[in-house]
């Protein structure tokens, strides 16, 4: 059924210890770590316990530095344009709150924007009097690029869009948005939290100035890891919202100097094992190939959507031209929380997504709560059959 010729499923599954315990269809929550990632993190934690945290860090210097190179390779960026932080929210916040907004400035965003991002817009609106403008969707449900273009004027100071929203299969047209941003010179911040690891991301092709992502979801890295990309030309236009002695050097009683690279968005103390594990996870994804991952993930998700749509009364809520590995749906007479619990009782992990996560989009579509799953390349067709068998049993 799928054009997944490049993924050796048997090997992918052999290298995923969690598949012996669960049918994990919650990769949009957190992916199952593969063995190399798990080993790298555990090994480093053991070394910290054996020889001391600072000493372990010094010994692991090459692996730590490799993480920057791996992320740069993933994004087709420079290594100096990468900061590794604790999650996607911190990465995004460091970029967003690094912008200087004045009263009357406008932020253009999309309907399916993630709650944390929108809350930050609201805070800055309250503080500085910026205007938030939501670009309408087109008839397919993705951001309408022509509408975006028509809304650009001198007051627009930022285009900030979620690539893959948290609650469904939509993939917003990042590269087309990037073309508008490049043509008009408006900075473009892309939340790639759900797309990193399941869709190829090339910042040169996309044309974004800043990109944030997390480690634990489709990249299958450890929890508590994330990263920020800042285009080198953008670095001096952002003021990190806080600085410490890692981000800057105290050069005199009344002076300090920021680091020249994107690590000015990091701080000194960090989850070193997680940082190493994140790099291993990115290398692991690169070794499979992001195109091959995307193709298998999209084929599996497509099959799930088709089978769900064929169930009487079931609704698939995913929108857009391109759809990813996240599938949102509701079943007739099934409370989404109850379905999640029933699945969990049988060792199948799915999740729910509520209006508080993507309020504008969900309210516009009259949705309060849906079931959400995120399939990955290591999931098997047999696992999907188990999921559907249980749905049949519950009817
Ligand atoms: C679209 C999107 N952006 C940002 C985040 C926040 O990521 P993190 O929890 O790593 O901060 C999430 C988490 O679910 C998300 O789905």
PDB file of C-alpha atoms and ligand atoms in Angstrom, residues 87-89 114 162 164-166 191 193-194 214 216-217, ligand 1:
ATOM      1  CA  UNK A  87      12.105  22.461  24.352  1.00  0.00           C
ATOM      2  CA  UNK A  88      10.387  24.035  21.377  1.00  0.00           C
ATOM      3  CA  UNK A  89       8.575  26.606  23.505  1.00  0.00           C
ATOM      4  CA  UNK A 114      -0.468  26.814  18.715  1.00  0.00           C
ATOM      5  CA  UNK A 162       2.978  26.943  12.790  1.00  0.00           C
ATOM      6  CA  UNK A 164       2.183  21.484  11.309  1.00  0.00           C
ATOM      7  CA  UNK A 165      -0.454  22.432  13.892  1.00  0.00           C
ATOM      8  CA  UNK A 166      -0.643  20.394  17.041  1.00  0.00           C
ATOM      9  CA  UNK A 191       7.149  26.739  14.487  1.00  0.00           C
ATOM     10  CA  UNK A 193       7.766  21.525  16.421  1.00  0.00           C
ATOM     11  CA  UNK A 194       5.556  18.874  14.810  1.00  0.00           C
ATOM     12  CA  UNK A 214      11.491  19.962  19.829  1.00  0.00           C
ATOM     13  CA  UNK A 216      10.967  14.357  21.637  1.00  0.00           C
ATOM     14  CA  UNK A 217       8.296  14.173  18.940  1.00  0.00           C
TER      15      UNK A 217
HETATM   16  C1  LIG B   1       2.810  23.019  17.070  1.00  0.00           C
HETATM   17  C2  LIG B   1       3.500  22.968  18.394  1.00  0.00           C
HETATM   18  N1  LIG B   1       4.329  23.973  18.742  1.00  0.00           N
HETATM   19  C3  LIG B   1       4.976  23.969  19.927  1.00  0.00           C
HETATM   20  C4  LIG B   1       4.813  22.957  20.827  1.00  0.00           C
HETATM   21  C5  LIG B   1       5.545  23.029  22.140  1.00  0.00           C
HETATM   22  O1  LIG B   1       6.617  22.134  22.153  1.00  0.00           O
HETATM   23  P1  LIG B   1       7.407  21.842  23.503  1.00  0.00           P
HETATM   24  O2  LIG B   1       6.458  21.091  24.372  1.00  0.00           O
HETATM   25  O3  LIG B   1       8.606  21.041  23.095  1.00  0.00           O
HETATM   26  O4  LIG B   1       7.788  23.140  24.102  1.00  0.00           O
HETATM   27  C6  LIG B   1       3.964  21.880  20.528  1.00  0.00           C
HETATM   28  C7  LIG B   1       3.775  20.789  21.480  1.00  0.00           C
HETATM   29  O5  LIG B   1       2.902  19.959  21.378  1.00  0.00           O
HETATM   30  C8  LIG B   1       3.300  21.884  19.270  1.00  0.00           C
HETATM   31  O6  LIG B   1       2.478  20.892  18.916  1.00  0.00           O
END
